[in-house]
Coordinates of C-alpha atoms in Angstrom, one line a residue:
M1 CA 146.2 165.0 45.1
Y2 CA 148.2 165.7 42.0
K3 CA 151.9 166.1 42.0
I4 CA 154.2 168.5 40.2
A5 CA 157.3 167.6 38.2
V6 CA 160.0 169.5 36.3
I7 CA 161.7 168.0 33.2
G8 CA 165.0 169.5 31.9
D9 CA 168.7 169.4 32.1
Y10 CA 170.0 168.9 35.7
D11 CA 171.6 172.3 36.1
S12 CA 168.3 174.0 35.2
I13 CA 166.0 172.0 37.4
Y14 CA 167.9 170.8 40.5
G15 CA 166.8 173.8 42.6
F16 CA 163.1 172.8 42.2
A17 CA 163.7 169.9 44.5
T18 CA 164.0 172.3 47.5
L19 CA 160.4 173.3 46.7
G20 CA 159.2 169.7 47.0
L21 CA 158.8 169.2 43.2
S22 CA 159.8 166.0 41.5
I23 CA 162.8 166.7 39.3
C24 CA 163.4 164.6 36.2
P25 CA 166.7 165.4 34.6
V26 CA 167.0 164.2 31.0
K27 CA 169.9 164.2 28.6
T28 CA 168.4 163.0 25.3
R29 CA 165.3 163.6 23.3
E30 CA 164.3 160.0 23.8
D31 CA 164.7 160.3 27.6
A32 CA 162.5 163.4 27.5
R33 CA 159.8 161.7 25.5
K34 CA 159.7 158.7 27.8
K35 CA 159.7 160.9 30.9
L36 CA 156.9 163.1 29.7
K37 CA 154.7 160.1 28.9
Q38 CA 155.4 158.5 32.2
L39 CA 154.5 161.7 34.1
A40 CA 151.5 162.5 32.0
D41 CA 150.1 159.0 32.5
G42 CA 150.8 159.2 36.3
Q43 CA 149.5 161.4 39.1
Y44 CA 151.1 164.6 37.8
G45 CA 148.8 167.6 37.4
I46 CA 151.5 170.1 36.4
I47 CA 154.6 169.4 34.4
Y48 CA 157.1 172.2 34.0
I49 CA 159.6 171.6 31.2
T50 CA 162.5 173.7 30.1
E51 CA 162.2 175.5 26.8
A52 CA 165.2 173.8 25.4
V53 CA 163.8 170.3 26.1
A54 CA 160.3 171.3 25.0
A55 CA 161.7 172.4 21.6
Q56 CA 163.0 168.8 21.1
I57 CA 159.7 167.1 21.9
E58 CA 157.1 169.6 20.5
E59 CA 155.0 166.8 18.9
E60 CA 154.7 164.9 22.1
I61 CA 153.7 168.0 24.0
E62 CA 151.1 168.8 21.4
Q63 CA 149.4 165.5 22.1
Y64 CA 148.5 166.8 25.6
R65 CA 147.6 170.4 24.5
E66 CA 143.8 169.8 24.5
N67 CA 143.8 167.9 27.8
T68 CA 142.9 169.6 31.1
L69 CA 145.5 167.6 32.9
P70 CA 148.4 167.6 33.0
A71 CA 149.2 171.2 32.4
I72 CA 152.5 171.4 30.6
I73 CA 154.2 174.7 31.2
Q74 CA 157.5 175.8 29.6
I75 CA 160.1 177.5 31.8
P76 CA 163.5 179.1 30.9
G77 CA 166.6 177.0 31.6
V78 CA 170.1 178.1 32.6
S79 CA 170.8 178.9 29.0
G80 CA 168.2 181.7 29.1
N81 CA 164.7 182.5 27.9
T82 CA 163.8 181.8 24.3
G83 CA 160.3 183.3 24.6
S84 CA 158.6 180.1 23.6
G85 CA 157.1 179.6 27.1
V86 CA 155.6 183.1 27.1
N87 CA 154.3 182.6 23.6
G88 CA 152.7 179.3 24.6
V89 CA 150.9 181.0 27.5
K90 CA 149.6 183.8 25.2
K91 CA 148.3 181.3 22.7
T92 CA 146.5 179.3 25.5
V93 CA 144.9 182.5 26.9
E94 CA 143.8 183.6 23.4
Q95 CA 142.2 180.2 22.7
S96 CA 140.4 180.4 26.1
V97 CA 139.1 183.8 25.5
R98 CA 137.8 182.8 22.0
I99 CA 136.0 179.8 23.5
F100 CA 134.5 181.8 26.3
C101 CA 133.2 184.5 23.9
L102 CA 131.7 181.8 21.6
E103 CA 129.8 180.3 24.5
E104 CA 128.1 183.5 25.5

């Protein structure tokens, strides 16, 4: 069974622990890069990441974009919603629809 984790600043993610998710507070870009790799190489099927942290490690996230697992999903943090998470979901849906239409 796959696990679920959340990466971000502590204030944005600490509440997810009550839901049984693994929380991974990070303070620097390097911490975020290392944690993402560790989780992606482990037994994590879903990795939520705050938009602010995701903006710092876009290249690393892009490496996993084509993989089925882990699903990396951006969420707003305490500083608010930048819209990049919603845009990422829209882009993924558009790609999926295009692929589905080409297969038929």
